[in-house]
Every structure is written in structure tokens, then in C-alpha cells.
Short mmCIF file of C-alpha atoms in Angstrom, two decimals:
data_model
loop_
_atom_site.label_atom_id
_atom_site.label_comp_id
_atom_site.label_asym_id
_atom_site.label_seq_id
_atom_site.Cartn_x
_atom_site.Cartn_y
_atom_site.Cartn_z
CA UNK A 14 16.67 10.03 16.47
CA UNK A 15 16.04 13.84 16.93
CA UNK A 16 18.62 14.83 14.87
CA UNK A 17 17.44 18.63 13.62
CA UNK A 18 19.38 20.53 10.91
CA UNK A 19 20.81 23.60 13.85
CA UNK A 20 22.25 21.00 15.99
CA UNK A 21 24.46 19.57 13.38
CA UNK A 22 27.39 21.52 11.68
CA UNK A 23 26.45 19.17 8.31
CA UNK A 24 24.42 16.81 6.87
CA UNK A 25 25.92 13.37 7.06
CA UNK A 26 26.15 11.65 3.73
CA UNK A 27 24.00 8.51 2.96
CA UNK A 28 27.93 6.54 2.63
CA UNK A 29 27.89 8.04 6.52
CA UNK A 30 24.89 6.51 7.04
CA UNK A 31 25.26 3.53 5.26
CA UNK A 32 22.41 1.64 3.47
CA UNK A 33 21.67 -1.12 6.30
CA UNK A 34 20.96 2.16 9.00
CA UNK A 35 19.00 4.23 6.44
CA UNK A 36 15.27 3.77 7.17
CA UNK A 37 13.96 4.30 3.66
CA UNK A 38 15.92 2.13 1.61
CA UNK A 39 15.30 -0.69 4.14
CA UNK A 40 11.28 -0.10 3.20
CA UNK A 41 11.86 -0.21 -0.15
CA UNK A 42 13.88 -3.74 -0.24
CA UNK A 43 11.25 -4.82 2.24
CA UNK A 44 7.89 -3.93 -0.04
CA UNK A 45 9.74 -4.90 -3.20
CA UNK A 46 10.72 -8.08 -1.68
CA UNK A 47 7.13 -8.60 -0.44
CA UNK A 48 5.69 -7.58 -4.12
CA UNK A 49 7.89 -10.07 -5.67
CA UNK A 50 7.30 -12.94 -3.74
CA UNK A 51 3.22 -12.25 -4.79
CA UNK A 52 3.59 -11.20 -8.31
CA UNK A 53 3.86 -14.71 -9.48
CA UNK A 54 1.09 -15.79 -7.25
CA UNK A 55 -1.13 -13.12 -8.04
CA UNK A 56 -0.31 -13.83 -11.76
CA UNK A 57 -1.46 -17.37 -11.61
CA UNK A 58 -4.61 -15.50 -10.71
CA UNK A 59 -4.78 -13.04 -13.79
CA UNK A 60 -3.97 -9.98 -11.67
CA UNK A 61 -1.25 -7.19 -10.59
CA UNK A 62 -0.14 -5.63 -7.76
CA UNK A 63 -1.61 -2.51 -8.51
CA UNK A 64 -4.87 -4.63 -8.81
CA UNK A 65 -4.62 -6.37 -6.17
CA UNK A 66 -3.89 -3.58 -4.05
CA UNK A 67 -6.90 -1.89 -5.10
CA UNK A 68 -9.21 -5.22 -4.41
CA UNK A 69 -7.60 -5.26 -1.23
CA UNK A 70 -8.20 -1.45 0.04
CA UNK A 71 -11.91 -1.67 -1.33
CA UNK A 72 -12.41 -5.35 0.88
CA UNK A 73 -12.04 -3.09 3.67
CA UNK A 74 -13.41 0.21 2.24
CA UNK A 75 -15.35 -0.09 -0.04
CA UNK A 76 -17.40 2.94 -1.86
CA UNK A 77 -14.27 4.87 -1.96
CA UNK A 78 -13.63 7.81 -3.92
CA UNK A 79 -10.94 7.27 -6.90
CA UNK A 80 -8.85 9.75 -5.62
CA UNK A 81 -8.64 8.42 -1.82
CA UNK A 82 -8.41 4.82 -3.34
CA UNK A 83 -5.46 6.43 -5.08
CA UNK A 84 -4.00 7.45 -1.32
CA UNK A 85 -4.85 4.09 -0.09
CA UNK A 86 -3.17 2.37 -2.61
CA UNK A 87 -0.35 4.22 -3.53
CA UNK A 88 -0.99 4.13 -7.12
CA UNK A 89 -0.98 7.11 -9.39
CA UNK A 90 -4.19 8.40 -10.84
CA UNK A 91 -3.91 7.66 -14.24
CA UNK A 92 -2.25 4.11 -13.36
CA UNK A 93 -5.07 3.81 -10.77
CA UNK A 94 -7.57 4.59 -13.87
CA UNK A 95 -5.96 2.01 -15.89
CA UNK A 96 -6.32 -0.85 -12.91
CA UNK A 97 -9.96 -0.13 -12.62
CA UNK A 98 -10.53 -0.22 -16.42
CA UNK A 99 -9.10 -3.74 -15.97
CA UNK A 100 -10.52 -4.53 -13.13
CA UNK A 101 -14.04 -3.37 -14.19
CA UNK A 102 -13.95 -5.69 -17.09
CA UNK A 103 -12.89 -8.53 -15.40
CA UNK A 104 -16.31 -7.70 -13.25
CA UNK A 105 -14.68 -7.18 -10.05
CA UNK A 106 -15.42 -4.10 -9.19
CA UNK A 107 -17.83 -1.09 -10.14
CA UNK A 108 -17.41 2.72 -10.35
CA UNK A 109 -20.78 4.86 -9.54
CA UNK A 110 -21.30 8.43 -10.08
CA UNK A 111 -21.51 10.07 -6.53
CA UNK A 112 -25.16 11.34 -6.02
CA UNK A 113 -24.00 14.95 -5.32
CA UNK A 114 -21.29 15.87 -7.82
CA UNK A 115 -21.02 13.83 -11.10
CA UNK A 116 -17.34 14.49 -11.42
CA UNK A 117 -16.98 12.17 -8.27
CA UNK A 118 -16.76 8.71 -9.12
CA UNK A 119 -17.05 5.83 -6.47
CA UNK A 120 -15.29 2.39 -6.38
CA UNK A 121 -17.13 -0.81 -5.29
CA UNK A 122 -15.95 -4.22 -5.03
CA UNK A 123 -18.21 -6.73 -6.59
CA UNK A 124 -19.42 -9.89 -5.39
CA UNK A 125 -16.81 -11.57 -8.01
CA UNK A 126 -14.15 -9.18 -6.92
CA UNK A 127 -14.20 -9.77 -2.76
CA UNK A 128 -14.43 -13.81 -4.32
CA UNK A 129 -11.43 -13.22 -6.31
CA UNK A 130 -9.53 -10.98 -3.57
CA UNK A 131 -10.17 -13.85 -0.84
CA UNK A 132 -8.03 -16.17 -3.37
CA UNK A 133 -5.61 -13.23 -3.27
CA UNK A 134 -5.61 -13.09 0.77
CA UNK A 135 -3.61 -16.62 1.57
CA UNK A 136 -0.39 -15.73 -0.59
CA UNK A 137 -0.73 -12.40 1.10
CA UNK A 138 -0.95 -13.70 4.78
CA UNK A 139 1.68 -16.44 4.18
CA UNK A 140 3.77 -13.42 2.85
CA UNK A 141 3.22 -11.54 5.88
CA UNK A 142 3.91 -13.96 8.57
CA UNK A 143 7.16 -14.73 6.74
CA UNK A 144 8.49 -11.00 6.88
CA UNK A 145 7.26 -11.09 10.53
CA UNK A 146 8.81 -14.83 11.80
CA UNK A 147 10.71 -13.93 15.07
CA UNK A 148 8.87 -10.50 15.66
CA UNK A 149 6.95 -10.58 19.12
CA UNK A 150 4.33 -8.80 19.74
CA UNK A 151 5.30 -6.33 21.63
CA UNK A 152 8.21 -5.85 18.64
CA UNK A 153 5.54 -5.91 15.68
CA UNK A 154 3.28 -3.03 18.05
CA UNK A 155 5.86 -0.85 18.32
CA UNK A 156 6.65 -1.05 14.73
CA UNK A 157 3.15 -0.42 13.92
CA UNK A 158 3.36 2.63 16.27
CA UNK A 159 6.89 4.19 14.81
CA UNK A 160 5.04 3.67 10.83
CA UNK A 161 2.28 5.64 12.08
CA UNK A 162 3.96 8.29 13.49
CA UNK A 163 6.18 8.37 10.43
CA UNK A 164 2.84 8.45 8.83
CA UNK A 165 1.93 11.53 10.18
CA UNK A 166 5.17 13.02 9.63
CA UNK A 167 5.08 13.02 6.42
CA UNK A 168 1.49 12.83 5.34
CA UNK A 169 -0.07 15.01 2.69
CA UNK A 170 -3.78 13.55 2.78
CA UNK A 171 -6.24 13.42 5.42
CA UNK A 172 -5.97 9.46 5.03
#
């Protein structure tokens, strides 16, 4: 799918295309669908996406910066700011000076939080294997290698 601007006399148009052969908008239906089948789950709980997100980024890195939680999550700072707030008073995670530069602030998950993100995990997994039934292994790994080359394409942070 090498298809570079000087070997083309024009850019197809996305009707060309066509929305079923068009890469991005397939993502998009795909996380939307998978953020709507947990929102009501994850509301049960008390929680967001955005929230959830973050309690799930921190259960596997935790003592992040804000800013690279904002990479991991996808969330905007200031929406990312707003989560935390939340999240901080609910007592599921903590935000620490760092110890070398007081403008850096650190995100930990609590004891309550990786509690409250294990609830979270089930819906999650159950969500998971449904987008994936049918996918074989070998399918699913070369999925995983395409997104991370995409990844890399297109990447603007480090992480």
C-alpha cells in the first residue's frame, strides 16, 4: 500500500476509496464501538472512559509524568487534569511533585484505584475477546505488527 504522491497523477477521493477500505474511519467505528459497549459498565462503577483509561495506563505504568500519561491515554491535558481531579478525590490515584523539578508532577495509582481498575478489567477483556472472535493468532500478530508500524509512522512522542 506504497502509494506515494509522484507516482499518482491525483489524489483519489475518500468516495474513491470508499468508507469500508479507508483505514481510519474503520478505527474510529471500532474504538467508539468498543467505548460504548464499556461506558455503561464503567458507569455502574462511577467512572469514565477518560478515567478509566488513565487507571488503566497507570496499572501498568505507574509514576508517570502527566504529560506522558496524557500520550498514553490519548486525553488532552486539560481534560487529563480534570480526570485526575476526579480521580484524586475518589482516592484512586495520587499526583507527587517530581524530586528534581517542582513543575513535574507524577501520577500514582492507589491501592483503592488498582482495586477499583481490576473491577474495570473483566468488561474490558470480555470487550476485547468479542472484537477479536474469529481472529487467529497469527491474524491478531500481524495486526499488532501493522498498528505499530503505523505507530511509528505517525508518532510525535517518544512513547
Amino acid at each position: 500500500m506504497d502509494q506515494k504522491l509522484p507516482d499518482r497523477q491525483r489524489v483519489s477521493t475518500l468516495g474513491e476509496i470508499g468508507l469500508q477500505q479507508f483505514a481510519p474511519y474503520l478505527m474510529n467505528r471500532i474504538m467508539g464501538r468498543y467505548n460504548a459497549t464499556l461506558r455503561d459498565n464503567f458507569r455502574k462503577q462511577g467512572l469514565t472512559i477518560p478515567q478509566v483509561r488513565a487507571l488503566a495506563v497507570l496499572s501498568v505504568t505507574d509514576g508517570v509524568t502527566v504529560s506522558d500519561l496524557s500520550v498514553y491515554t490519548v486525553i488532552e491535558q486539560s481534560t487529563l487534569s480534570r480526570t485526575l481531579d476526579a480521580l484524586e478525590t475518589q482516592g484512586l490515584v495520587r499526583r507527587e511533585t517530581g524530586e528534581t523539578d517542582s513543575r513535574v508532577r507524577k501520577v500514582f495509582l492507589t491501592a483503592d484505584g488498582r482495586a477499583e481498575f481490576g473491577r474495570a478489567w473483566p468488561a474490558m477483556h470480555d470487550a476485547f475477546e468479542a472484537m477479536f472472535a474469529g481472529v487467529d493468532e497469527a491474524e491478531y500478530a500481524a495486526l499488532i505488527a501493522i498498528l505499530q508500524k503505523m505507530l511509528s509512522n505517525i508518532r510525535k512522542h517518544q512513547i
